[in-house]
């Protein structure tokens, strides 16, 4: 819509301002008296020429490989211009003067033809280039949107399997935590699916989801695994992409827990002035199977690249005993 409005403004500028100024390069007053028919025909010809160029859009025809149509239009315009340059002249006092006027008129007509052609083609080329850039961006945006929808819709089966097993164990053992565990699990699933179509969520809601996830995981772990979750937020309602951090926490519980060895999972988040510093540390108790498909950190890397290009810094490291994820995220708009 904006492109059409800009095109309309440019057309009005050319037709109302530029072309009248160009026409004043000829002696309009004298021609209006002695060559009125030619002058009026010339003005009508110039405006018609511009309209034909704008409606036919020659650059677009060439890009669509409609060469025959484009060449026919060009030949027709050249023929009409040649006929215009041969517009009948009134008789002159001498043959030499007649030839001079004829030569001047031909030069004038072709000069105006080049001016209108140059301006029209320049405008059309700019708009065609702009259109191609917009189309490329739209295709890229749709591709990114599809990728984000795919990444966001994926749920780690490892999390579901372990959680359901834990819930089953709590039920058959008649644990007092059974009801609480089912409520947390239900809230987690509700959050995951309710935010499937949301681009952003306030960080307070995201942290509530993370807290429920951690609390639910604690129910299936024994005393050998210590889990620390600390967070400090200045603005509870600053917007963040939903479930952008949970992958790293899932990863820590997947590979950093043990039922017979002491281990630690440490999760810290700090938000100040729109900058989030997020860190997850866990002891390495399990190794990932190389050929096993996983969403994992590579999934989250892609989401971060799509959602926060040039506004995040992610480092992942391990020393054989501990796995460390550190993420800095700029949420300022």
PDB file of N, CA, C and O in Angstrom, residues 17 29 34 49 95 123 158 162 229 268 312 332:
ATOM      1  N   UNK A  17       4.863  19.093 -11.748  1.00  0.00           N
ATOM      2  CA  UNK A  17       6.006  19.991 -11.504  1.00  0.00           C
ATOM      3  C   UNK A  17       7.108  19.818 -12.547  1.00  0.00           C
ATOM      4  O   UNK A  17       7.467  20.766 -13.254  1.00  0.00           O
ATOM      5  N   UNK A  29       5.302  30.666 -25.266  1.00  0.00           N
ATOM      6  CA  UNK A  29       4.462  31.809 -25.657  1.00  0.00           C
ATOM      7  C   UNK A  29       4.404  31.964 -27.176  1.00  0.00           C
ATOM      8  O   UNK A  29       3.324  32.138 -27.762  1.00  0.00           O
ATOM      9  N   UNK A  34       2.083  30.744 -32.882  1.00  0.00           N
ATOM     10  CA  UNK A  34       2.402  30.327 -34.246  1.00  0.00           C
ATOM     11  C   UNK A  34       2.327  28.809 -34.461  1.00  0.00           C
ATOM     12  O   UNK A  34       2.147  28.372 -35.602  1.00  0.00           O
ATOM     13  N   UNK A  49       3.079   9.415 -23.294  1.00  0.00           N
ATOM     14  CA  UNK A  49       4.309   8.617 -23.260  1.00  0.00           C
ATOM     15  C   UNK A  49       4.638   8.178 -21.839  1.00  0.00           C
ATOM     16  O   UNK A  49       4.956   7.000 -21.595  1.00  0.00           O
ATOM     17  N   UNK A  95      13.559  28.160 -47.856  1.00  0.00           N
ATOM     18  CA  UNK A  95      13.764  26.722 -47.650  1.00  0.00           C
ATOM     19  C   UNK A  95      14.774  26.474 -46.527  1.00  0.00           C
ATOM     20  O   UNK A  95      14.646  25.526 -45.750  1.00  0.00           O
ATOM     21  N   UNK A 123      12.505   5.431 -12.505  1.00  0.00           N
ATOM     22  CA  UNK A 123      11.511   5.196 -11.453  1.00  0.00           C
ATOM     23  C   UNK A 123      11.082   3.734 -11.434  1.00  0.00           C
ATOM     24  O   UNK A 123      10.985   3.100 -10.375  1.00  0.00           O
ATOM     25  N   UNK A 158      12.279 -36.755  26.216  1.00  0.00           N
ATOM     26  CA  UNK A 158      12.984 -37.214  27.410  1.00  0.00           C
ATOM     27  C   UNK A 158      12.326 -36.630  28.659  1.00  0.00           C
ATOM     28  O   UNK A 158      12.143 -37.323  29.672  1.00  0.00           O
ATOM     29  N   UNK A 162      10.428 -39.039  31.429  1.00  0.00           N
ATOM     30  CA  UNK A 162      10.882 -39.057  32.820  1.00  0.00           C
ATOM     31  C   UNK A 162       9.805 -38.544  33.768  1.00  0.00           C
ATOM     32  O   UNK A 162       9.591 -39.085  34.857  1.00  0.00           O
ATOM     33  N   UNK A 229      18.025 -22.575  42.202  1.00  0.00           N
ATOM     34  CA  UNK A 229      17.439 -21.663  41.217  1.00  0.00           C
ATOM     35  C   UNK A 229      17.354 -20.276  41.826  1.00  0.00           C
ATOM     36  O   UNK A 229      16.644 -20.055  42.804  1.00  0.00           O
ATOM     37  N   UNK A 268      20.930 -19.603  37.360  1.00  0.00           N
ATOM     38  CA  UNK A 268      20.899 -18.206  37.805  1.00  0.00           C
ATOM     39  C   UNK A 268      20.453 -17.304  36.653  1.00  0.00           C
ATOM     40  O   UNK A 268      20.886 -17.480  35.509  1.00  0.00           O
ATOM     41  N   UNK A 312      22.350 -11.226  21.194  1.00  0.00           N
ATOM     42  CA  UNK A 312      22.580 -12.282  22.175  1.00  0.00           C
ATOM     43  C   UNK A 312      24.016 -12.792  22.052  1.00  0.00           C
ATOM     44  O   UNK A 312      24.654 -12.654  21.007  1.00  0.00           O
ATOM     45  N   UNK A 332      16.036  -5.099  25.114  1.00  0.00           N
ATOM     46  CA  UNK A 332      15.618  -3.718  24.887  1.00  0.00           C
ATOM     47  C   UNK A 332      15.094  -3.569  23.464  1.00  0.00           C
ATOM     48  O   UNK A 332      15.670  -4.097  22.526  1.00  0.00           O
TER      49      UNK A 332
END
